[in-house]
Structure formats: C-alpha cells, structure tokens
Amino acid sequence: MVAASRRFIPLWLLAAGLFGGLAGEPSIFSLYAQDYPPDRARGKAVYERHCQNCHGSSGRGDGPTAASLKVPPTNFQRFQSFLKSDEELLRTIEHGVVFSPMHSWRGRLTDGEMQDVVAYIRLLSQRGQ
Ligand code: HEC
C-alpha cells in the first residue's frame, strides 16, 4: 500500500507538470488572447491591405471602392466612431454589419490582427478631433 502510493505521487506530479507545460505553450491556450499590446504598425499594414479601399487612407470612408457602395463606409474621424470603445469596434470587425458591405473578418484576420487594426483605427479617429 505504502509502496503503491509512493509510485503514484510522482505520476501525479508528472501529470501536473505536463499540464502546466501545455498551459504555458502559446499555441493552445492563448488562441483567444493576445499577450502583447496591440501594435499600430502591424495594424497599419492590415488596414492598408484589407480596409483602406473602403475606409480610405485617412479613415474618412472615402476609399476608391466607397463610391460604388450603397452603404457608405464609416468615417472613423467622425465623433461617433471616436466615442466608441475598442470592444465595440472590435465586435464590428469580428462580426461585420448586417446588410452592409462590411462583412465579418473572423477567420480572415487573427485576433491579434484585429486588435492591431483597432489600435490603428483609434489613431486615425484621434486625428480627426
Ligand atoms: C467593402 C468595403 C469595406 C471594407 C473592405 C471594410 N469595411 Fe469596415 N465598414 C464598411 C461599411 C459600409 C461600414 C458601415 C456599415 C454601417 O454603418 O452600416 C463599415 C463599418 C466599419 C466599422 C464600424 C465603425 C463604427 O463606428 O461603428 C468598423 C470598426 C470597420 N468598418 C472596420 C473595418 C476594418 C478594420 C476593415 C479591414 C479589416 C474594414 N472595416 C473593411 C465597409 C468596409
């Protein structure tokens, strides 16, 4: 009995150690959380590639594609956008806006890219104030 429990204790410790090791692994548990601060430079690159055509280079909603859209892209420099929280903007980017050309970016951008692009939009919206 004593011998058995002696054999079990190290096994438990080993299991705990393994689990702890996995939790520290960036690939599995941090998929939904970015553990570094949003990066505006990276956000700018994402913006220029995916958003600028509609929202415009300065975020005024005047990109080259904007004229052909029924629903005009948001002008991030307007006060209404400026007042929105990062979470609100992030939610719109993640899920899109129904009945508008603004589709969901979930699956096209990583969580980190979405947070970075919000940081960049924030910068654009502050420029308008
Ligand atoms: C095809 C054109 C198009 C593209 C590309 C596009 N958007 Fe939009 N976006 C829109 C339109 C149109 C709206 C406004 C929808 C409405 O008000 O009904 C909008 C709204 C938004 C809003 C909501 C703003 C607010 O104040 O509520 C955010 C945030 C946003 N877009 C971010 C992005 C980001 C980030 C990208 C690139 C990853 C992007 N958009 C790419 C057309 C586009």
Coordinates of N, CA and C and ligand atoms in Angstrom, one line a residue:
M1 N 0.8 -1.2 0.0 CA 0.0 0.0 0.0 C 0.9 1.3 0.0
V2 N 1.8 1.3 0.9 CA 2.7 2.4 1.0 C 3.6 2.5 -0.3
A3 N 4.0 1.3 -0.7 CA 4.8 1.3 -2.0 C 4.0 1.8 -3.1
A4 N 2.7 1.5 -3.2 CA 1.9 1.9 -4.3 C 1.7 3.4 -4.3
S5 N 1.4 4.0 -3.1 CA 1.2 5.4 -3.1 C 2.5 6.1 -3.5
R6 N 3.6 5.5 -3.1 CA 4.9 6.2 -3.4 C 5.1 6.2 -4.9
R7 N 4.5 5.2 -5.6 CA 4.7 5.2 -7.0 C 3.7 6.2 -7.7
F8 N 2.6 6.4 -7.0 CA 1.6 7.3 -7.6 C 1.9 8.8 -7.5
I9 N 2.5 9.1 -6.4 CA 2.8 10.6 -6.2 C 3.6 11.2 -7.4
P10 N 4.7 10.5 -7.7 CA 5.5 11.1 -8.8 C 4.7 11.1 -10.1
L11 N 3.7 10.2 -10.3 CA 2.9 10.2 -11.5 C 2.0 11.4 -11.6
W12 N 1.4 11.7 -10.4 CA 0.6 12.9 -10.3 C 1.4 14.2 -10.6
L13 N 2.6 14.2 -10.0 CA 3.4 15.4 -10.2 C 3.8 15.5 -11.7
L14 N 4.0 14.4 -12.3 CA 4.4 14.4 -13.7 C 3.2 14.9 -14.5
A15 N 2.0 14.5 -14.2 CA 0.8 14.9 -14.9 C 0.6 16.4 -14.8
A16 N 0.8 16.9 -13.5 CA 0.6 18.3 -13.3 C 1.6 19.1 -14.0
G17 N 2.8 18.6 -14.0 CA 3.9 19.3 -14.7 C 3.6 19.4 -16.2
L18 N 3.1 18.3 -16.8 CA 2.8 18.2 -18.2 C 1.7 19.2 -18.5
F19 N 0.7 19.3 -17.7 CA -0.4 20.2 -17.9 C 0.0 21.6 -17.9
G20 N 0.9 21.9 -16.8 CA 1.4 23.2 -16.7 C 2.2 23.6 -17.9
G21 N 3.0 22.6 -18.4 CA 3.8 22.9 -19.6 C 2.9 23.2 -20.8
L22 N 1.8 22.5 -20.9 CA 0.9 22.8 -22.1 C 0.3 24.2 -21.9
A23 N -0.1 24.5 -20.7 CA -0.8 25.8 -20.5 C 0.2 27.0 -20.8
G24 N 1.5 26.7 -20.7 CA 2.5 27.7 -21.0 C 2.8 27.8 -22.5
E25 N 2.3 26.8 -23.2 CA 2.5 26.8 -24.6 C 1.7 27.8 -25.3
P26 N 2.2 28.7 -26.1 CA 1.4 29.8 -26.7 C 0.4 29.3 -27.7
S27 N 0.6 28.1 -28.3 CA -0.3 27.7 -29.4 C -1.7 27.3 -28.9
I28 N -1.8 26.7 -27.8 CA -3.1 26.1 -27.4 C -4.0 27.0 -26.6
F29 N -3.4 27.6 -25.6 CA -4.3 28.3 -24.7 C -4.4 29.8 -24.9
S30 N -3.5 30.4 -25.8 CA -3.6 31.8 -26.0 C -4.2 32.1 -27.3
L31 N -4.9 31.2 -27.9 CA -5.5 31.5 -29.2 C -6.4 32.7 -29.2
Y32 N -7.1 32.9 -28.0 CA -8.1 33.9 -28.0 C -7.6 35.1 -27.2
A33 N -6.4 35.1 -26.8 CA -5.9 36.3 -26.0 C -4.6 36.7 -26.6
Q34 N -4.4 37.9 -26.8 CA -3.1 38.4 -27.3 C -2.3 38.8 -26.1
D35 N -1.1 38.2 -25.9 CA -0.4 38.5 -24.7 C 0.7 39.6 -24.9
Y36 N 0.5 40.3 -26.0 CA 1.4 41.5 -26.1 C 0.5 42.7 -26.5
P37 N 0.9 43.9 -26.3 CA 0.0 45.0 -26.5 C -0.2 45.2 -28.0
P38 N -1.4 45.7 -28.4 CA -1.7 45.9 -29.9 C -0.6 46.8 -30.5
D39 N -0.3 46.5 -31.7 CA 0.8 47.1 -32.4 C 0.2 47.9 -33.6
R40 N 0.4 49.3 -33.5 CA -0.2 50.1 -34.5 C 0.5 50.0 -35.9
A41 N 1.8 49.7 -35.9 CA 2.5 49.5 -37.1 C 1.9 48.3 -37.9
R42 N 1.7 47.2 -37.1 CA 1.1 46.0 -37.7 C -0.3 46.3 -38.1
G43 N -1.0 47.0 -37.3 CA -2.4 47.4 -37.6 C -2.5 48.2 -38.9
K44 N -1.5 49.1 -39.1 CA -1.5 49.9 -40.3 C -1.3 49.0 -41.6
A45 N -0.5 48.0 -41.5 CA -0.3 47.1 -42.6 C -1.5 46.3 -42.9
V46 N -2.2 45.9 -41.8 CA -3.5 45.2 -42.0 C -4.5 46.1 -42.7
Y47 N -4.6 47.3 -42.2 CA -5.5 48.3 -42.7 C -5.3 48.6 -44.1
E48 N -4.0 48.8 -44.5 CA -3.7 49.2 -45.9 C -4.1 48.0 -46.8
R49 N -3.9 46.8 -46.3 CA -4.2 45.7 -47.2 C -5.7 45.4 -47.3
H50 N -6.4 45.5 -46.2 CA -7.8 45.0 -46.2 C -8.9 46.0 -46.1
C51 N -8.6 47.2 -45.6 CA -9.7 48.1 -45.2 C -9.6 49.4 -45.9
Q52 N -8.5 49.8 -46.4 CA -8.3 51.1 -47.0 C -9.1 51.4 -48.2
N53 N -9.3 50.4 -49.0 CA -10.1 50.5 -50.2 C -11.5 51.1 -49.9
C54 N -12.1 50.7 -48.8 CA -13.4 51.3 -48.5 C -13.3 52.5 -47.5
H55 N -12.5 52.3 -46.5 CA -12.5 53.3 -45.4 C -11.5 54.5 -45.7
G56 N -10.7 54.3 -46.7 CA -9.8 55.4 -47.1 C -8.5 55.5 -46.3
S57 N -7.5 56.1 -46.9 CA -6.2 56.0 -46.3 C -6.2 56.8 -45.0
S58 N -7.0 57.9 -44.8 CA -7.0 58.6 -43.6 C -8.3 58.2 -42.7
G59 N -9.0 57.2 -43.1 CA -10.1 56.7 -42.3 C -11.4 57.5 -42.5
R60 N -11.5 58.3 -43.5 CA -12.7 59.1 -43.7 C -13.8 58.4 -44.4
G61 N -13.6 57.2 -44.8 CA -14.7 56.5 -45.5 C -14.7 56.9 -47.0
D62 N -13.5 57.3 -47.5 CA -13.5 57.8 -48.9 C -12.5 57.0 -49.7
G63 N -12.4 55.7 -49.5 CA -11.5 54.9 -50.3 C -12.1 54.8 -51.7
P64 N -11.3 54.2 -52.7 CA -11.7 54.1 -54.0 C -13.0 53.3 -54.3
T65 N -13.2 52.3 -53.4 CA -14.4 51.5 -53.6 C -15.6 52.1 -53.0
A66 N -15.4 53.1 -52.1 CA -16.6 53.7 -51.4 C -17.7 54.2 -52.3
A67 N -17.3 54.8 -53.4 CA -18.4 55.4 -54.3 C -19.3 54.4 -54.8
S68 N -18.9 53.2 -55.0 CA -19.8 52.2 -55.6 C -20.6 51.4 -54.6
L69 N -20.5 51.8 -53.3 CA -21.2 51.1 -52.3 C -22.5 51.8 -51.9
K70 N -23.5 50.9 -51.7 CA -24.8 51.5 -51.3 C -24.8 52.1 -49.8
V71 N -24.1 51.3 -49.0 CA -23.9 51.8 -47.6 C -22.5 52.4 -47.5
P72 N -22.4 53.7 -47.2 CA -21.1 54.3 -47.2 C -20.2 53.7 -46.0
P73 N -19.0 53.5 -46.2 CA -18.1 53.0 -45.2 C -18.0 54.1 -44.1
T74 N -17.8 53.6 -42.9 CA -17.7 54.6 -41.7 C -16.5 55.5 -41.9
N75 N -16.8 56.8 -41.6 CA -15.7 57.7 -41.4 C -15.2 57.7 -40.0
F76 N -14.0 57.1 -39.8 CA -13.5 56.9 -38.4 C -13.2 58.2 -37.7
Q77 N -13.1 59.3 -38.5 CA -12.8 60.6 -37.9 C -14.0 61.3 -37.4
R78 N -15.2 60.7 -37.6 CA -16.4 61.3 -37.0 C -16.4 61.0 -35.6
F79 N -17.1 61.9 -34.8 CA -17.1 61.8 -33.4 C -17.8 60.6 -32.9
Q80 N -18.8 60.1 -33.7 CA -19.5 58.9 -33.3 C -18.5 57.7 -33.2
S81 N -17.6 57.6 -34.1 CA -16.7 56.5 -34.1 C -15.6 56.7 -33.0
F82 N -15.3 57.9 -32.8 CA -14.3 58.3 -31.8 C -14.8 57.9 -30.4
L83 N -16.1 58.1 -30.2 CA -16.7 57.7 -28.9 C -16.8 56.3 -28.6
K84 N -16.7 55.4 -29.7 CA -16.9 54.0 -29.4 C -15.7 53.4 -28.8
S85 N -16.0 52.4 -27.9 CA -14.9 51.7 -27.2 C -14.2 50.8 -28.2
D86 N -13.0 50.4 -27.8 CA -12.3 49.4 -28.6 C -13.1 48.1 -28.8
E87 N -13.8 47.7 -27.7 CA -14.6 46.5 -27.8 C -15.6 46.6 -28.8
E88 N -16.3 47.8 -28.9 CA -17.4 47.9 -29.9 C -16.8 47.8 -31.3
L89 N -15.7 48.5 -31.5 CA -15.1 48.4 -32.9 C -14.6 47.0 -33.2
L90 N -14.1 46.4 -32.2 CA -13.6 45.0 -32.4 C -14.7 44.1 -32.7
R91 N -15.9 44.3 -32.0 CA -17.0 43.4 -32.3 C -17.5 43.6 -33.7
T92 N -17.5 44.8 -34.2 CA -18.0 45.1 -35.6 C -17.0 44.4 -36.6
I93 N -15.8 44.5 -36.3 CA -14.8 43.9 -37.2 C -14.9 42.4 -37.2
E94 N -15.1 41.9 -36.0 CA -15.2 40.5 -35.9 C -16.5 39.9 -36.5
H95 N -17.6 40.6 -36.3 CA -18.9 40.0 -36.8 C -19.4 40.7 -38.0
G96 N -18.9 41.9 -38.4 CA -19.5 42.6 -39.6 C -20.7 43.3 -39.2
V97 N -21.3 44.0 -40.2 CA -22.6 44.7 -40.0 C -23.6 44.1 -41.0
V98 N -24.7 43.7 -40.5 CA -25.7 43.1 -41.4 C -26.2 44.0 -42.5
F99 N -26.5 43.5 -43.6 CA -27.0 44.3 -44.8 C -26.0 45.4 -45.2
S100 N -24.8 45.2 -45.0 CA -23.8 46.2 -45.4 C -22.6 45.5 -46.0
P101 N -21.8 46.2 -46.8 CA -20.6 45.6 -47.4 C -19.6 45.2 -46.3
M102 N -19.8 45.7 -45.1 CA -18.8 45.4 -44.0 C -19.1 44.0 -43.5
H103 N -18.3 43.0 -44.1 CA -18.6 41.6 -43.7 C -17.7 41.3 -42.5
S104 N -17.9 40.1 -42.0 CA -17.2 39.7 -40.8 C -15.8 39.3 -41.2
W105 N -14.8 39.7 -40.3 CA -13.4 39.4 -40.6 C -12.9 38.2 -39.8
R106 N -13.8 37.6 -39.0 CA -13.4 36.5 -38.2 C -13.0 35.3 -39.2
G107 N -11.9 34.8 -39.0 CA -11.4 33.7 -39.9 C -10.5 34.3 -41.0
R108 N -10.6 35.6 -41.3 CA -9.7 36.1 -42.3 C -8.6 36.8 -41.6
L109 N -8.9 37.4 -40.4 CA -7.8 38.0 -39.7 C -7.7 37.3 -38.3
T110 N -6.5 37.2 -37.8 CA -6.3 36.6 -36.5 C -6.8 37.6 -35.4
D111 N -7.0 37.1 -34.2 CA -7.4 38.0 -33.1 C -6.4 39.2 -32.9
G112 N -5.1 38.8 -33.0 CA -4.1 39.8 -32.9 C -4.2 40.9 -34.0
E113 N -4.4 40.4 -35.2 CA -4.5 41.4 -36.3 C -5.7 42.3 -36.1
M114 N -6.8 41.8 -35.6 CA -8.0 42.6 -35.3 C -7.7 43.6 -34.3
Q115 N -7.0 43.2 -33.2 CA -6.7 44.2 -32.1 C -5.7 45.2 -32.6
D116 N -4.8 44.8 -33.5 CA -3.8 45.8 -34.0 C -4.5 46.8 -34.9
V117 N -5.4 46.3 -35.7 CA -6.1 47.2 -36.6 C -7.0 48.2 -35.9
V118 N -7.6 47.8 -34.8 CA -8.4 48.7 -33.9 C -7.5 49.8 -33.4
A119 N -6.3 49.4 -32.9 CA -5.3 50.4 -32.4 C -5.0 51.4 -33.5
Y120 N -4.9 51.0 -34.8 CA -4.6 51.9 -35.9 C -5.8 52.8 -36.2
I121 N -7.0 52.2 -36.2 CA -8.2 53.0 -36.4 C -8.3 54.1 -35.3
R122 N -8.0 53.7 -34.1 CA -8.0 54.6 -33.0 C -7.1 55.8 -33.3
L123 N -6.0 55.6 -33.8 CA -5.1 56.6 -34.2 C -5.7 57.5 -35.3
L124 N -6.3 56.9 -36.3 CA -7.0 57.7 -37.3 C -8.1 58.5 -36.8
S125 N -8.9 57.9 -35.9 CA -10.0 58.6 -35.4 C -9.6 59.8 -34.5
Q126 N -8.5 59.7 -33.8 CA -8.0 60.8 -33.0 C -7.5 61.9 -33.8
R127 N -7.0 61.6 -35.0 CA -6.5 62.7 -35.9 C -7.6 63.6 -36.3
G128 N -8.9 63.1 -36.3 CA -10.0 64.0 -36.7 C -10.5 64.9 -35.6
Q129 N -10.0 64.7 -34.4 CA -10.6 65.5 -33.3 C -9.7 66.8 -33.1
Ligands
HEC1 C1 -16.2 46.6 -48.8 C2 -16.0 47.8 -48.1 C3 -15.4 47.6 -46.7 C4 -14.2 47.0 -46.3 C5 -13.2 46.4 -47.2 C6 -14.1 47.2 -44.9 N1 -15.2 47.9 -44.4 FE1 -15.5 48.5 -42.5 N2 -17.3 49.2 -43.0 C7 -17.8 49.3 -44.3 C8 -19.1 49.9 -44.2 C9 -20.0 50.1 -45.4 C10 -19.4 50.2 -42.9 C11 -20.6 50.9 -42.3 C12 -21.7 49.9 -42.0 C13 -22.9 50.6 -41.5 O1 -22.8 51.7 -40.9 O2 -24.0 50.1 -41.6 C14 -18.2 49.8 -42.1 C15 -18.1 49.9 -40.7 C16 -16.9 49.6 -40.0 C17 -16.8 49.7 -38.6 C18 -17.8 50.3 -37.6 C19 -17.4 51.7 -37.2 C20 -18.3 52.3 -36.2 O3 -18.1 53.5 -35.8 O4 -19.2 51.6 -35.8 C21 -15.5 49.3 -38.3 C22 -14.9 49.3 -36.9 C23 -14.9 48.9 -39.5 N3 -15.8 49.0 -40.6 C24 -13.6 48.4 -39.6 C25 -13.1 47.8 -40.7 C26 -11.8 47.2 -40.8 C27 -10.9 47.0 -39.6 C28 -11.7 46.7 -42.1 C29 -10.5 45.9 -42.6 C30 -10.1 44.8 -41.9 C31 -12.8 47.1 -42.8 N4 -13.7 47.7 -42.0 C32 -13.0 46.8 -44.1 C33 -17.2 48.8 -45.4 C34 -16.0 48.2 -45.5

